[in-house]
Short mmCIF file of C-alpha atoms in Angstrom, two decimals:
data_model
loop_
_atom_site.label_atom_id
_atom_site.label_comp_id
_atom_site.label_asym_id
_atom_site.label_seq_id
_atom_site.Cartn_x
_atom_site.Cartn_y
_atom_site.Cartn_z
CA MET A 1 -23.55 9.25 50.08
CA ASN A 2 -19.91 10.18 50.59
CA ILE A 3 -19.16 12.61 47.82
CA VAL A 4 -15.76 14.09 47.05
CA VAL A 5 -15.27 16.90 44.58
CA GLY A 6 -11.90 18.07 43.37
CA PHE A 7 -11.46 21.66 42.29
CA LYS A 8 -8.44 23.64 41.21
CA ILE A 9 -7.72 27.26 42.05
CA VAL A 10 -6.15 28.82 38.97
CA PRO A 11 -5.17 32.23 37.63
CA ASP A 12 -8.18 33.75 35.87
CA ASP A 13 -7.56 32.83 32.23
CA GLN A 14 -9.21 36.03 31.04
CA MET A 15 -6.69 38.07 33.02
CA ILE A 16 -3.53 36.26 31.87
CA LYS A 17 -1.66 38.61 29.62
CA ILE A 18 1.22 38.45 27.22
CA VAL A 19 3.57 41.32 28.00
CA GLY A 20 6.59 41.52 25.72
CA ASP A 21 8.16 38.08 25.67
CA LYS A 22 6.62 37.02 28.99
CA LEU A 23 3.38 35.29 29.90
CA VAL A 24 2.11 37.03 33.00
CA THR A 25 0.26 34.38 34.97
CA ASP A 26 0.07 36.08 38.37
CA ALA A 27 -3.53 37.05 37.66
CA PRO A 28 -6.31 37.02 40.30
CA LEU A 29 -7.19 33.48 41.36
CA LYS A 30 -10.51 31.73 40.84
CA VAL A 31 -12.09 28.28 40.79
CA SER A 32 -11.30 26.79 37.35
CA THR A 33 -14.27 27.12 34.97
CA TYR A 34 -15.62 23.56 34.64
CA ASP A 35 -14.73 22.73 38.25
CA LYS A 36 -17.80 24.74 39.17
CA ASN A 37 -19.86 22.25 37.16
CA ALA A 38 -18.28 19.44 39.17
CA ILE A 39 -19.10 21.23 42.43
CA GLU A 40 -22.68 21.83 41.26
CA GLU A 41 -23.12 18.16 40.35
CA ALA A 42 -21.70 17.07 43.72
CA VAL A 43 -24.11 19.34 45.59
CA ARG A 44 -27.05 18.08 43.49
CA LEU A 45 -26.15 14.49 44.36
CA LYS A 46 -26.11 15.41 48.05
CA GLU A 47 -29.48 17.13 47.71
CA LYS A 48 -30.91 13.98 46.10
CA PHE A 49 -29.26 11.21 48.10
CA GLY A 50 -28.16 12.91 51.32
CA GLY A 51 -24.69 12.64 52.79
CA LYS A 52 -21.82 14.99 52.66
CA VAL A 53 -19.69 16.76 50.04
CA VAL A 54 -16.02 17.13 50.82
CA GLY A 55 -14.11 19.41 48.49
CA ILE A 56 -10.41 18.95 47.91
CA THR A 57 -8.05 21.40 46.30
CA VAL A 58 -4.32 21.02 45.74
CA GLY A 59 -1.88 23.85 45.14
CA ASN A 60 -3.21 27.37 45.64
CA ASN A 61 -5.07 27.88 48.92
CA ASP A 62 -6.78 31.13 47.98
CA ARG A 63 -9.37 31.68 50.71
CA LYS A 64 -11.87 33.53 48.51
CA SER A 65 -12.03 30.68 45.99
CA ILE A 66 -12.41 28.09 48.75
CA ARG A 67 -15.23 30.17 50.24
CA GLU A 68 -16.93 30.19 46.86
CA ALA A 69 -16.96 26.38 46.75
CA LEU A 70 -18.30 26.25 50.31
CA ALA A 71 -21.00 28.81 49.50
CA MET A 72 -22.14 26.65 46.57
CA GLY A 73 -22.92 23.86 49.04
CA VAL A 74 -19.68 21.98 49.68
CA ASP A 75 -19.68 21.01 53.39
CA GLU A 76 -15.97 21.16 54.07
CA VAL A 77 -12.74 21.63 52.15
CA ILE A 78 -9.38 19.97 52.43
CA SER A 79 -6.76 22.35 51.09
CA VAL A 80 -3.49 20.59 50.35
CA LEU A 81 -0.35 22.65 50.19
CA VAL A 82 2.31 21.21 47.91
CA LYS A 83 5.40 22.45 46.15
CA ASN A 84 5.57 22.06 42.36
CA PRO A 85 2.54 19.85 41.89
CA ASP A 86 2.40 17.86 38.65
CA VAL A 87 -0.38 15.41 37.83
CA TYR A 88 1.34 12.63 39.78
CA VAL A 89 1.92 14.70 42.94
CA THR A 90 -1.60 16.15 42.82
CA ALA A 91 -3.16 12.71 42.38
CA MET A 92 -1.08 11.25 45.23
CA ALA A 93 -2.03 14.18 47.48
CA ILE A 94 -5.72 13.68 46.71
CA VAL A 95 -5.61 9.92 47.24
CA GLU A 96 -3.82 10.22 50.59
CA ASN A 97 -6.43 12.66 51.87
CA VAL A 98 -9.64 11.16 50.48
CA LYS A 99 -8.99 7.44 50.93
CA PRO A 100 -9.91 7.59 54.66
CA LEU A 101 -13.27 9.19 53.65
CA ASN A 102 -14.30 6.06 51.73
CA PRO A 103 -15.98 8.06 48.97
CA ASP A 104 -18.84 6.56 46.95
CA ILE A 105 -18.15 8.98 44.14
CA LEU A 106 -15.36 11.36 43.23
CA LEU A 107 -16.23 14.18 40.86
CA PHE A 108 -13.82 16.28 38.87
CA SER A 109 -14.13 18.48 35.81
CA GLU A 110 -12.77 17.21 32.51
CA MET A 111 -10.16 19.96 32.18
CA SER A 112 -8.61 22.82 34.11
CA THR A 113 -8.00 26.13 32.37
CA ASP A 114 -4.33 26.45 33.32
CA SER A 115 -2.49 23.19 32.64
CA GLY A 116 -5.49 21.67 30.84
CA THR A 117 -4.12 18.13 30.97
CA SER A 118 -7.46 16.30 31.55
CA ALA A 119 -5.27 13.69 33.22
CA LEU A 120 -5.91 14.08 36.95
CA PRO A 121 -9.28 12.29 37.41
CA ALA A 122 -8.07 9.24 35.48
CA TYR A 123 -4.81 9.17 37.42
CA VAL A 124 -6.71 9.33 40.74
CA ALA A 125 -9.09 6.57 39.59
CA GLU A 126 -6.18 4.26 38.82
CA LEU A 127 -4.43 4.98 42.12
CA LEU A 128 -7.68 4.11 43.91
CA GLY A 129 -8.42 1.17 41.62
CA LEU A 130 -11.86 2.58 40.73
CA PRO A 131 -13.71 2.72 37.41
CA TYR A 132 -13.36 6.02 35.56
CA VAL A 133 -15.94 7.66 33.33
CA SER A 134 -14.69 10.80 31.56
CA ASN A 135 -16.43 13.71 29.86
CA VAL A 136 -19.84 13.12 31.43
CA ARG A 137 -22.62 15.37 30.16
CA SER A 138 -25.45 13.78 32.10
CA LEU A 139 -25.37 11.56 35.14
CA LYS A 140 -27.97 9.30 36.73
CA ILE A 141 -27.46 7.15 39.79
CA GLU A 142 -29.90 4.33 40.61
CA GLY A 143 -28.94 2.33 43.67
CA ASN A 144 -25.42 1.18 43.03
CA LYS A 145 -25.59 1.81 39.31
CA ILE A 146 -24.24 4.82 37.41
CA ILE A 147 -25.67 5.65 33.99
CA ALA A 148 -23.74 8.37 32.22
CA ASP A 149 -23.81 10.07 28.83
CA ARG A 150 -20.31 10.90 27.66
CA GLY A 151 -19.78 13.73 25.20
CA MET A 152 -16.93 12.56 22.98
CA VAL A 153 -17.28 15.40 20.39
CA SER A 154 -17.85 13.14 17.37
CA TYR A 155 -20.25 10.86 19.27
CA ILE A 156 -22.23 10.55 22.47
CA GLU A 157 -21.73 7.33 24.38
CA THR A 158 -24.04 6.05 27.11
CA VAL A 159 -22.25 3.86 29.63
CA GLU A 160 -23.03 2.01 32.82
CA THR A 161 -20.80 1.24 35.74
CA THR A 162 -21.08 0.85 39.49
CA LEU A 163 -20.25 2.91 42.54
CA PRO A 164 -17.70 3.68 43.84
CA ALA A 165 -16.34 5.47 40.80
CA VAL A 166 -14.50 8.52 39.55
CA ILE A 167 -16.34 10.83 37.15
CA SER A 168 -15.19 13.85 35.15
CA VAL A 169 -17.83 16.28 33.91
CA GLY A 170 -17.99 18.86 31.15
CA GLY A 171 -19.67 22.25 31.06
CA GLU A 172 -22.85 20.82 29.52
CA ILE A 173 -23.89 18.85 32.58
CA ASN A 174 -25.47 21.71 34.53
CA THR A 175 -25.48 25.42 35.25
CA PRO A 176 -23.51 26.15 38.40
CA ARG A 177 -25.57 27.97 41.01
CA ILE A 178 -24.75 31.48 42.14
CA PRO A 179 -24.71 31.40 45.95
CA SER A 180 -27.01 33.73 47.89
CA VAL A 181 -25.64 36.33 50.29
CA LYS A 182 -26.77 34.10 53.16
CA GLN A 183 -24.87 31.12 51.74
CA ILE A 184 -21.79 33.26 51.30
CA MET A 185 -22.06 34.42 54.94
CA GLU A 186 -22.55 30.85 56.18
CA SER A 187 -19.59 29.59 54.16
CA ALA A 188 -17.27 31.41 56.55
CA LYS A 189 -18.28 29.00 59.32
CA LYS A 190 -17.62 25.81 57.34
CA PRO A 191 -14.45 23.87 58.12
CA VAL A 192 -11.34 24.21 55.96
CA LYS A 193 -8.56 21.79 56.77
CA GLU A 194 -5.10 22.81 55.60
CA VAL A 195 -2.67 19.95 55.20
CA LYS A 196 0.75 19.55 53.62
CA PHE A 197 1.88 16.93 51.17
CA GLU A 198 5.32 16.25 49.78
CA ALA A 199 6.38 14.11 46.85
CA GLN A 200 8.90 14.41 44.09
CA PRO A 201 7.18 15.57 40.86
CA LYS A 202 7.79 13.45 37.78
CA VAL A 203 7.40 16.32 35.35
CA VAL A 204 9.48 19.49 35.54
CA ILE A 205 8.57 22.74 33.79
CA ARG A 206 11.71 24.18 32.20
CA ASP A 207 10.27 27.22 30.52
CA ILE A 208 7.02 29.04 29.85
CA LYS A 209 6.90 31.28 26.80
CA PRO A 210 3.93 33.17 25.42
CA LEU A 211 2.55 31.71 22.23
CA ILE A 212 2.48 34.90 20.21
CA VAL A 213 0.48 35.15 17.05
CA ASN A 214 0.70 38.69 15.76
CA ARG A 215 -2.70 39.88 14.64
CA LYS A 216 -3.44 43.12 12.83
CA LYS A 217 -6.30 44.15 15.14
CA ILE A 218 -7.86 46.49 12.54
CA VAL A 219 -11.28 47.75 13.61
CA ILE A 220 -13.74 48.37 10.78
CA GLU A 221 -16.51 50.61 12.04
CA GLU A 222 -18.95 52.11 9.57
CA SER A 223 -22.52 53.26 10.02
CA ASP A 224 -23.25 51.60 6.66
CA ILE A 225 -22.71 47.83 6.80
CA ASP A 226 -22.18 47.63 3.03
CA LYS A 227 -19.22 49.99 3.33
CA ALA A 228 -17.79 47.92 6.17
CA VAL A 229 -18.09 44.74 4.12
CA ASP A 230 -16.46 46.43 1.10
CA LYS A 231 -13.51 47.42 3.27
CA LEU A 232 -13.21 43.95 4.73
CA LEU A 233 -13.31 42.28 1.30
CA GLU A 234 -10.57 44.62 0.09
CA TYR A 235 -8.38 43.65 3.05
CA LEU A 236 -9.06 39.93 2.61
CA LYS A 237 -8.21 40.08 -1.10
CA ALA A 238 -4.98 41.91 -0.31
CA ASP A 239 -4.17 39.17 2.22
CA GLY A 240 -4.78 36.57 -0.47
CA VAL A 241 -7.35 34.60 1.47
CA LEU A 242 -10.32 35.36 -0.77
CA MET B 1 22.80 2.86 25.28
CA GLY B 2 24.21 -0.11 23.32
CA CYS B 3 21.48 -2.28 21.86
CA PHE B 4 18.78 -0.62 23.99
CA LYS B 5 15.70 -0.21 21.92
CA THR B 6 12.97 2.10 23.09
CA LYS B 7 9.65 0.27 23.24
CA ILE B 8 7.05 2.75 22.00
CA VAL B 9 3.35 1.91 22.23
CA ILE B 10 0.99 4.03 20.17
CA PHE B 11 -2.79 4.22 20.38
CA SER B 12 -5.60 6.42 19.13
CA GLU B 13 -9.29 5.95 18.54
CA ASN B 14 -8.86 8.26 15.55
CA PRO B 15 -6.83 7.06 12.51
CA ALA B 16 -5.35 10.52 11.77
CA TYR B 17 -4.04 10.83 15.33
CA LEU B 18 -2.71 7.26 15.22
CA ARG B 19 -0.62 8.23 12.20
CA MET B 20 0.60 11.35 14.01
CA ALA B 21 1.55 9.29 17.09
CA ALA B 22 3.42 6.87 14.81
CA ALA B 23 5.26 9.72 13.07
CA ILE B 24 6.41 11.12 16.43
CA GLY B 25 7.37 7.60 17.54
CA GLN B 26 9.36 7.00 14.36
CA SER B 27 11.19 10.31 14.84
CA ILE B 28 12.26 9.10 18.30
CA GLY B 29 13.34 5.70 17.00
CA GLY B 30 12.64 2.34 18.56
CA GLU B 31 10.21 -0.50 18.29
CA ILE B 32 6.77 0.87 17.45
CA ILE B 33 3.88 -1.20 18.75
CA GLY B 34 0.46 -0.12 17.55
CA ILE B 35 -2.89 -0.84 19.15
CA SER B 36 -5.87 -0.45 16.86
CA ALA B 37 -9.26 -1.89 16.00
CA ILE B 38 -8.47 -1.32 12.30
CA PRO B 39 -6.26 -3.98 10.61
CA ASP B 40 -4.87 -1.69 7.91
CA VAL B 41 -2.16 -0.05 10.04
CA LYS B 42 1.12 -0.11 8.13
CA PHE B 43 3.38 2.27 10.02
CA VAL B 44 4.27 0.14 13.06
CA ASN B 45 6.61 -2.79 13.71
CA LYS B 46 3.96 -4.75 15.51
CA LEU B 47 0.19 -4.35 15.51
CA TYR B 48 -2.12 -5.60 18.22
CA LEU B 49 -5.49 -5.78 16.51
CA ILE B 50 -8.14 -5.38 19.21
CA ASP B 51 -11.68 -6.68 18.87
CA LYS B 52 -13.42 -3.82 20.72
CA MET B 53 -12.83 -0.31 22.05
CA ASP B 54 -13.00 -1.32 25.68
CA GLU B 55 -11.19 1.29 27.77
CA ASP B 56 -10.36 -1.05 30.64
CA GLY B 57 -9.12 -3.67 28.20
CA ILE B 58 -6.94 -1.21 26.28
CA VAL B 59 -5.39 0.12 29.50
CA ASP B 60 -4.67 -3.47 30.62
CA LEU B 61 -3.07 -4.28 27.25
CA ILE B 62 -0.86 -1.17 27.13
CA THR B 63 0.32 -1.54 30.73
CA SER B 64 1.04 -5.27 30.23
CA LEU B 65 3.54 -4.35 27.48
CA SER B 66 5.77 -2.40 29.94
CA PRO B 67 6.39 0.38 27.43
CA ASP B 68 9.22 2.93 27.65
CA LEU B 69 7.06 5.49 25.89
CA VAL B 70 3.32 5.60 25.29
CA ILE B 71 2.11 8.02 22.62
CA THR B 72 -1.61 8.53 22.07
CA GLY B 73 -3.69 11.03 20.14
CA SER B 74 -5.62 13.65 22.01
CA VAL B 75 -9.28 12.95 21.28
CA ARG B 76 -11.19 12.48 24.51
CA LYS B 77 -11.00 8.68 24.58
CA ASP B 78 -7.24 8.82 23.94
CA ARG B 79 -6.75 11.26 26.79
CA ALA B 80 -8.68 9.09 29.25
CA ILE B 81 -6.69 6.00 28.28
CA ALA B 82 -3.31 7.77 28.35
CA ALA B 83 -3.92 9.21 31.81
CA ARG B 84 -5.13 5.85 33.13
CA VAL B 85 -2.02 4.09 31.81
CA ALA B 86 0.13 6.76 33.50
CA GLY B 87 -1.82 6.40 36.75
CA ARG B 88 -1.71 2.61 36.76
CA LEU B 89 2.09 2.58 36.23
CA LYS B 90 2.68 5.82 38.22
CA LEU B 91 4.40 7.39 35.22
CA PRO B 92 4.80 11.03 34.29
CA ILE B 93 2.24 12.24 31.74
CA VAL B 94 2.60 15.14 29.32
CA PRO B 95 -0.55 15.68 27.27
CA ASP B 96 -0.99 17.78 24.12
CA ILE B 97 2.64 17.81 23.08
CA VAL B 98 3.62 19.61 19.90
CA SER B 99 7.18 18.25 19.88
CA LEU B 100 9.20 15.57 21.62
CA LYS B 101 12.94 14.90 21.80
CA LEU B 102 14.88 12.26 23.70
CA ASP B 103 18.26 12.75 25.29
CA GLY B 104 19.15 9.34 26.64
CA ASN B 105 16.50 8.59 29.21
CA LYS B 106 15.34 12.18 29.41
CA ALA B 107 12.49 13.52 27.31
CA ILE B 108 11.99 17.18 26.44
CA ALA B 109 8.51 18.03 25.24
CA ASN B 110 6.75 21.23 24.27
CA ARG B 111 3.10 21.65 25.04
CA VAL B 112 0.54 24.41 24.91
CA ALA B 113 -1.03 25.51 28.20
CA TYR B 114 -2.92 28.42 29.73
CA SER B 115 -5.80 28.06 27.28
CA GLY B 116 -3.43 28.20 24.35
CA MET B 117 -1.56 31.31 25.45
CA GLY B 118 1.61 29.67 26.71
CA LEU B 119 4.15 27.30 25.20
CA VAL B 120 5.63 25.25 28.02
CA THR B 121 8.86 23.25 27.81
CA ILE B 122 8.71 20.18 29.99
CA GLU B 123 11.27 17.63 31.07
CA ALA B 124 10.50 14.10 32.26
CA GLU B 125 12.24 10.77 32.37
CA LEU B 126 11.28 7.59 30.58
CA PRO B 127 9.10 5.63 30.96
CA LEU B 128 6.66 8.35 29.97
CA VAL B 129 3.15 8.84 28.60
CA VAL B 130 2.40 11.64 26.12
CA THR B 131 -0.58 12.62 23.99
CA VAL B 132 -0.02 14.51 20.73
CA VAL B 133 -1.99 17.35 19.17
CA GLY B 134 -2.15 17.90 15.45
CA THR B 135 -2.29 15.40 12.63
CA GLN B 136 0.08 17.04 10.15
CA LEU B 137 3.02 14.61 10.29
CA GLN B 138 3.02 11.49 8.13
CA PRO B 139 4.75 8.30 9.26
CA LYS B 140 6.65 6.07 6.87
CA GLU B 141 5.29 2.68 5.92
CA LEU B 142 6.61 -0.41 7.63
CA GLU B 143 5.75 -4.10 7.44
CA PRO B 144 4.12 -4.92 10.74
CA SER B 145 3.59 -8.30 12.27
CA MET B 146 0.04 -8.63 13.52
CA GLU B 147 -1.51 -10.29 16.52
CA LYS B 148 -5.23 -10.40 17.24
CA VAL B 149 -6.18 -9.64 20.84
CA GLN B 150 -9.48 -10.36 22.52
CA LEU B 151 -9.92 -7.79 25.24
CA LYS B 152 -11.78 -8.75 28.39
CA GLU B 153 -15.03 -7.02 29.25
CA GLY B 154 -14.22 -4.05 31.44
CA ARG B 155 -16.12 -2.39 34.24
CA ILE B 156 -17.54 0.29 31.96
CA LYS B 157 -20.35 -1.15 29.87
CA VAL B 158 -21.21 0.77 26.70
CA VAL B 159 -25.01 0.79 26.38
CA SER B 160 -25.27 2.89 23.23
CA LYS B 161 -23.24 5.07 20.94
CA LYS B 162 -24.77 7.82 18.86
CA SER B 163 -22.82 9.73 16.23
CA THR B 164 -22.93 13.51 16.32
CA ALA B 165 -21.11 13.66 13.00
CA SER B 166 -22.61 16.13 10.59
CA GLY B 167 -20.33 15.42 7.67
CA ALA B 168 -18.39 18.67 7.84
CA ASN B 169 -14.65 18.39 8.09
CA LEU B 170 -13.47 21.39 10.04
CA ALA B 171 -9.98 19.98 10.47
CA THR B 172 -9.17 20.36 6.77
CA ALA B 173 -11.47 23.26 5.82
CA GLN B 174 -9.81 26.30 4.26
CA ILE B 175 -12.57 28.65 5.33
CA VAL B 176 -14.51 28.30 8.58
CA VAL B 177 -17.37 30.46 9.79
CA GLY B 178 -17.64 30.22 13.58
CA VAL B 179 -20.89 30.93 15.37
CA GLY B 180 -21.16 32.22 18.93
CA ARG B 181 -24.01 33.17 21.23
CA GLY B 182 -23.92 36.66 19.72
CA ILE B 183 -25.64 35.42 16.56
CA GLY B 184 -28.77 35.53 18.69
CA SER B 185 -30.69 32.32 17.99
CA LYS B 186 -30.59 28.90 16.41
CA GLU B 187 -32.65 30.24 13.49
CA ASN B 188 -29.99 32.86 12.75
CA VAL B 189 -27.37 30.16 12.21
CA LYS B 190 -28.80 29.71 8.69
CA TYR B 191 -27.22 33.04 7.69
CA ALA B 192 -23.83 31.71 8.82
CA GLU B 193 -24.46 28.57 6.78
CA GLN B 194 -25.37 30.59 3.68
CA LEU B 195 -22.21 32.67 4.12
CA ALA B 196 -20.05 29.57 4.56
CA GLU B 197 -21.58 28.02 1.46
CA ALA B 198 -20.99 31.17 -0.59
CA LEU B 199 -17.33 31.15 0.51
CA GLY B 200 -16.87 27.43 0.00
CA GLY B 201 -16.35 26.91 3.72
CA VAL B 202 -18.01 25.19 6.66
CA VAL B 203 -19.72 26.30 9.87
CA GLY B 204 -18.36 25.56 13.32
CA GLY B 205 -19.29 26.88 16.72
CA SER B 206 -18.06 27.91 20.13
CA ARG B 207 -18.50 25.37 22.92
CA PRO B 208 -21.65 26.98 24.39
CA VAL B 209 -23.30 27.05 20.98
CA ALA B 210 -22.26 23.51 19.95
CA ALA B 211 -22.32 21.54 23.18
CA GLU B 212 -24.75 23.39 25.40
CA LEU B 213 -27.29 25.15 23.19
CA GLY B 214 -27.14 22.75 20.24
CA TRP B 215 -27.31 25.54 17.64
CA VAL B 216 -24.67 23.74 15.56
CA PRO B 217 -23.90 19.99 15.63
CA GLU B 218 -21.73 18.94 18.55
CA ASP B 219 -18.90 17.60 16.41
CA ARG B 220 -18.30 21.13 15.11
CA GLN B 221 -17.23 22.43 18.50
CA ILE B 222 -14.16 24.66 18.11
CA GLY B 223 -11.91 25.27 21.09
CA LEU B 224 -9.50 23.98 23.66
CA SER B 225 -11.50 20.85 24.43
CA GLY B 226 -13.06 20.50 20.98
CA LEU B 227 -11.44 20.95 17.59
CA ARG B 228 -8.33 22.99 16.93
CA ILE B 229 -8.62 24.28 13.41
CA ARG B 230 -6.11 25.84 11.00
CA PRO B 231 -8.02 27.39 8.05
CA LYS B 232 -6.67 30.23 5.93
CA LEU B 233 -9.72 32.32 6.89
CA TYR B 234 -11.75 32.15 10.08
CA ILE B 235 -14.79 34.38 10.50
CA ALA B 236 -16.05 34.57 14.09
CA LEU B 237 -19.67 35.68 14.23
CA GLY B 238 -20.81 36.97 17.61
CA ILE B 239 -17.99 35.27 19.48
CA SER B 240 -16.63 37.33 22.37
CA GLY B 241 -13.25 35.61 22.48
CA GLN B 242 -13.02 33.39 25.56
CA PRO B 243 -9.49 31.97 25.88
CA GLN B 244 -10.86 28.45 25.41
CA HIS B 245 -12.21 29.41 21.99
CA ILE B 246 -9.06 31.27 20.98
CA ALA B 247 -7.07 28.11 21.78
CA GLY B 248 -8.96 26.38 18.97
CA ILE B 249 -8.44 29.06 16.29
CA ARG B 250 -4.87 30.26 16.96
CA ASP B 251 -3.42 28.54 13.93
CA SER B 252 -5.81 30.28 11.50
CA LYS B 253 -4.00 32.41 8.93
CA VAL B 254 -6.45 35.33 9.02
CA ILE B 255 -9.10 35.89 11.68
CA VAL B 256 -12.11 38.15 11.11
CA ALA B 257 -14.37 38.90 14.05
CA VAL B 258 -17.84 40.34 13.75
CA ASN B 259 -19.15 41.80 16.96
CA THR B 260 -21.45 44.62 18.02
CA ASP B 261 -18.95 45.46 20.76
CA LYS B 262 -15.79 47.00 19.33
CA ASN B 263 -14.04 46.30 22.64
CA ALA B 264 -14.84 42.56 22.59
CA PRO B 265 -11.81 40.60 23.83
CA ILE B 266 -11.62 38.76 20.49
CA LEU B 267 -10.05 41.92 18.97
CA GLU B 268 -6.75 40.93 20.65
CA ASN B 269 -6.76 37.81 18.49
CA ALA B 270 -8.32 39.16 15.32
CA ASP B 271 -6.87 40.68 12.19
CA TYR B 272 -10.11 42.50 11.47
CA LEU B 273 -12.99 43.32 13.74
CA VAL B 274 -16.13 44.44 11.93
CA VAL B 275 -18.34 46.31 14.37
CA ALA B 276 -21.74 45.01 13.33
CA ASP B 277 -24.58 42.68 14.07
CA ALA B 278 -23.69 39.17 12.88
CA VAL B 279 -26.88 38.64 10.85
CA SER B 280 -26.69 42.02 9.07
CA PHE B 281 -23.05 41.25 8.30
CA CYS B 282 -23.94 37.88 6.75
CA LYS B 283 -26.69 39.43 4.64
CA ALA B 284 -24.38 42.20 3.40
CA MET B 285 -21.60 39.71 2.65
CA LEU B 286 -23.98 37.45 0.75
CA LYS B 287 -25.16 40.39 -1.33
CA LYS B 288 -21.56 41.37 -2.20
CA LEU B 289 -20.45 37.83 -2.91
CA GLY B 290 -23.49 37.32 -5.13
CA LYS B 291 -22.44 40.33 -7.23
CA GLN B 292 -18.97 38.97 -7.91
#
């Protein structure tokens, strides 16, 4: 099975800070949270059906994050360097690089932690003319048939479609493996292909401002819980919410 | 511009979001074309009444209309459809907008990014696809013409659909008690429920608790990819404060966190942090509230 998994290298969302009137996003880079679920699912499919997993990442080419994907079981990574990638540019870059691989399945996560658009997998599916199943929480493949449970928050939908297809997964689908030291060592030997892609973005970011909500940050610490609750209730009454 | 009339197509699986999309569309001005499976849609100029929620069929219908602007809601089905329409027509897409203005052919939109921490101003040209967050705006009533549309069967066959709805309406609740892993177990959630009941509120949960562990029903998932709530009081029980969760509670008026760790990251986004075990806190609160 030819498996492609897309992952995004993003600033660690727990390290992004609001400093004064600026959002400081030059935090350490990592593989975006649910993208690890997509990688895990891709590797599980390879373990079950054989074949190869090619990872593709567009934008940041942080070596440590790429190594992490390789250590989890991705066989090789295509790292696409682009300037100012929006959803359109990223999707075009992915399609140009994965089309020659003739993938049976393309896996993505349902949302990245930085831009959080949820739009990329669908955009790629349309550019490739493939069926798209979003928000998959469990995935079965039998022959040419895909059976997927989609978590739609207010309902769960079971759908069927056929390979080749594009799938986006949520955090519920699996628990990403933690690579062993040996796998981490071996990942250094796996191929990483760096390529460039250029296209005019259709969306331009004019400004990024922190979304500041001023909170009081009052810590109530008492050895006696009843005292703590009394204090809290006093505060909440003063605030007019109780 | 002359007699140019912006053709705006609106869609949402969810009626509240459809109204919001219409309100944004009306504020832009133009011909509003609605796509819905519900006939009683009065805030559009033209309604295409579809016979089924087939994603392929809806994407085909929207793209066939050659819209200048597509506005959808932001529930998961809306997002998938919006992004597919953008991909099929190679259009720019700006999801989760909180505001939209047009200057000729140029659109300026604000959206929230970086797990709710950043407000990003974005510029793109029409034709454009956007999804809207929030349901607070009300459109004005119009007298739509209606056309029934039979969508073709798409490539995605729906085998079954099971509701996860538990009857609680977190979107409009004034008081919400949020449960995280730190409450310890599924059994302990009953204390959160008793507390919510005593306060006249409802229980929600972080994504791990709602979607992965199933301690609270899945439709009560609070966060970036679940529900974004705006109660006057939010009490977070045993929730550490992952950015994805904070994104869902930012609009709360007052946030109380209960955590055994006084350095839990949620403090940054809380008005009050009670350093305590979540269950003991619930019991003590119930006792006090019972006395009143």
